[in-house]
Short mmCIF file of C-alpha atoms in Angstrom, two decimals:
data_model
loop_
_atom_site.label_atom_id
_atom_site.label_comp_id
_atom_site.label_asym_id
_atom_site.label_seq_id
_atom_site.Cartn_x
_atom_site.Cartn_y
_atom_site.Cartn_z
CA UNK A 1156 29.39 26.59 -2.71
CA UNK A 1157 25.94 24.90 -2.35
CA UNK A 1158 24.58 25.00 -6.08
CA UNK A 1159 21.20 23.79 -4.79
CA UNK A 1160 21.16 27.85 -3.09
CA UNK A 1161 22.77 29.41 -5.68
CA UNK A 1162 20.27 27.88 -8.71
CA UNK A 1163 17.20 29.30 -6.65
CA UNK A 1164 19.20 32.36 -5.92
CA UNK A 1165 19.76 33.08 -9.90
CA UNK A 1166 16.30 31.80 -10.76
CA UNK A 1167 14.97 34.23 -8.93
CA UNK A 1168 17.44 37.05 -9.96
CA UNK A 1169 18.12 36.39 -13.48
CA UNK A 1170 15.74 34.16 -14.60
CA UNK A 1171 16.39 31.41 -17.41
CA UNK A 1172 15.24 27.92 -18.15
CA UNK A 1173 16.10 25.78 -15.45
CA UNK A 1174 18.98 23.79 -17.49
CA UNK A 1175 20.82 27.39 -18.08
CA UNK A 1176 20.55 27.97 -14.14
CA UNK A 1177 21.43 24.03 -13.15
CA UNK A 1178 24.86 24.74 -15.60
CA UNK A 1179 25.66 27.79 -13.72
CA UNK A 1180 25.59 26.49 -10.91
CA UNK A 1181 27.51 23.47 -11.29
CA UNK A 1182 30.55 25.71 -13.29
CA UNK A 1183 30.08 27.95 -10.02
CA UNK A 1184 30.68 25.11 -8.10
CA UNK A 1185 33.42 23.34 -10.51
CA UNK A 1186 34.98 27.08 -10.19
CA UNK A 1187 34.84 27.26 -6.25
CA UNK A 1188 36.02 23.97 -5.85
CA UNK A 1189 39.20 24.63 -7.70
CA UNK A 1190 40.17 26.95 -5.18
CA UNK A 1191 41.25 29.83 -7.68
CA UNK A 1192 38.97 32.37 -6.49
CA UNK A 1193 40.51 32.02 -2.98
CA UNK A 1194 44.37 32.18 -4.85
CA UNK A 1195 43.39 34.86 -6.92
CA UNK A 1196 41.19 36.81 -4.79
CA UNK A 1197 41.78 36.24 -1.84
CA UNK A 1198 38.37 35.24 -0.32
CA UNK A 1199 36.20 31.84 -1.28
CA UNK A 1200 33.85 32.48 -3.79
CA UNK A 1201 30.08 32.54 -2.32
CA UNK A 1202 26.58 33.01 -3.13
CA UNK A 1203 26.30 36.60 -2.69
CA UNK A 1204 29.41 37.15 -4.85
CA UNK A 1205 28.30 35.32 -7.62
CA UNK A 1206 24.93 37.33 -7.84
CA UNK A 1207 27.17 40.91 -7.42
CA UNK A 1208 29.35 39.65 -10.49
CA UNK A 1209 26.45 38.63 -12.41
CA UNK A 1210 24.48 42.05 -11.90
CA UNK A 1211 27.16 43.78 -13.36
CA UNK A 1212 26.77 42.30 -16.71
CA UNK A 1213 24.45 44.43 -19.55
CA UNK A 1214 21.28 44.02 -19.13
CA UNK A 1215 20.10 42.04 -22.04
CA UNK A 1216 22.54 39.26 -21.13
CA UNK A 1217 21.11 35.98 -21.05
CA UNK A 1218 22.38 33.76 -17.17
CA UNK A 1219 25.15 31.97 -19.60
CA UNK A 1220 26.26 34.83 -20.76
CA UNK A 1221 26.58 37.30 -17.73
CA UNK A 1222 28.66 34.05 -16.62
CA UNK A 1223 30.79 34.19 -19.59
CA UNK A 1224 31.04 37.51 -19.29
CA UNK A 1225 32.49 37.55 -15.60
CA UNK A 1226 34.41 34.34 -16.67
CA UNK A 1227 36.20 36.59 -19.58
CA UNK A 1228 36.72 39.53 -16.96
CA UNK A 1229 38.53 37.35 -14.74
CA UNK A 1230 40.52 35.42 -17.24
CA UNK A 1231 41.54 39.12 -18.29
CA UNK A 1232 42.69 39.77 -14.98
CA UNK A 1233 44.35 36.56 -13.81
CA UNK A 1234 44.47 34.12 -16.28
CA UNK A 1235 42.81 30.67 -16.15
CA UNK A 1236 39.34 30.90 -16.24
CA UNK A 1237 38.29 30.12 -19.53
CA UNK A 1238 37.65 26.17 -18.84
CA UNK A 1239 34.69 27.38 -16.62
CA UNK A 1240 32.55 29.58 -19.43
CA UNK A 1241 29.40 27.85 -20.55
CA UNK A 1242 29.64 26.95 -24.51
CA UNK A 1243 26.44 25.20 -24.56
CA UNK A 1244 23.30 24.57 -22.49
CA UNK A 1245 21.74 21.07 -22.88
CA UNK A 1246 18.34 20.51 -22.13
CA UNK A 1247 19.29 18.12 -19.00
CA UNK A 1248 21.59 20.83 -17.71
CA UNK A 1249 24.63 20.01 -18.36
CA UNK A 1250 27.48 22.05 -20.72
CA UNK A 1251 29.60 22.03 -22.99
CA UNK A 1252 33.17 23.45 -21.56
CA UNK A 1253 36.82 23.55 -22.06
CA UNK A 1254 37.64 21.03 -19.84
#
């Protein structure tokens, strides 16, 4: 997962401050790195699939929370992936999670 691609990718799709985008992107990348989206569902989680997930959110979801809410659909499905939802945004970027 290059979080570099996918912050310029959900800039330009979602919009957001850049600290919401930068947090995103690194739980995106935490997330992919654990391997569970590969385990789980059986293919590496990308770019592209990120963006898919995220457009299915409502509408008048802000970029943490069409995470959170793709984070809660999956934990719903296979268990394990509340420690990568976004509790808080800090202005440098990073968040507050359940890890």
């Amino acid at each position: 997962m290059d979080a570099k691609r996918l912050e310029a990718a959900l800039a330009e799709e979602f919009g957001g401050t850049d600290a919401e985008q930068r947090v995103v992107a690194r739980q995106a990348r935490d997330l992919a790195d654990s391997g569970k989206p590969k385990r789980d569902r059986g293919h590496a989680l990308t770019v592209p699939d990120v963006l898919r997930h995220l457009s299915d959110a409502p509408d008048d979801a802000s970029l943490p929370e069409r995470w959170n809410w793709w984070m809660g659909a999956l934990d719903t499905a296979y268990g394990g992936y509340a420690p990568f939802t976004v509790r808080v945004v800090e202005d440098d970027g990073t968040a507050g999670v359940n890890r």
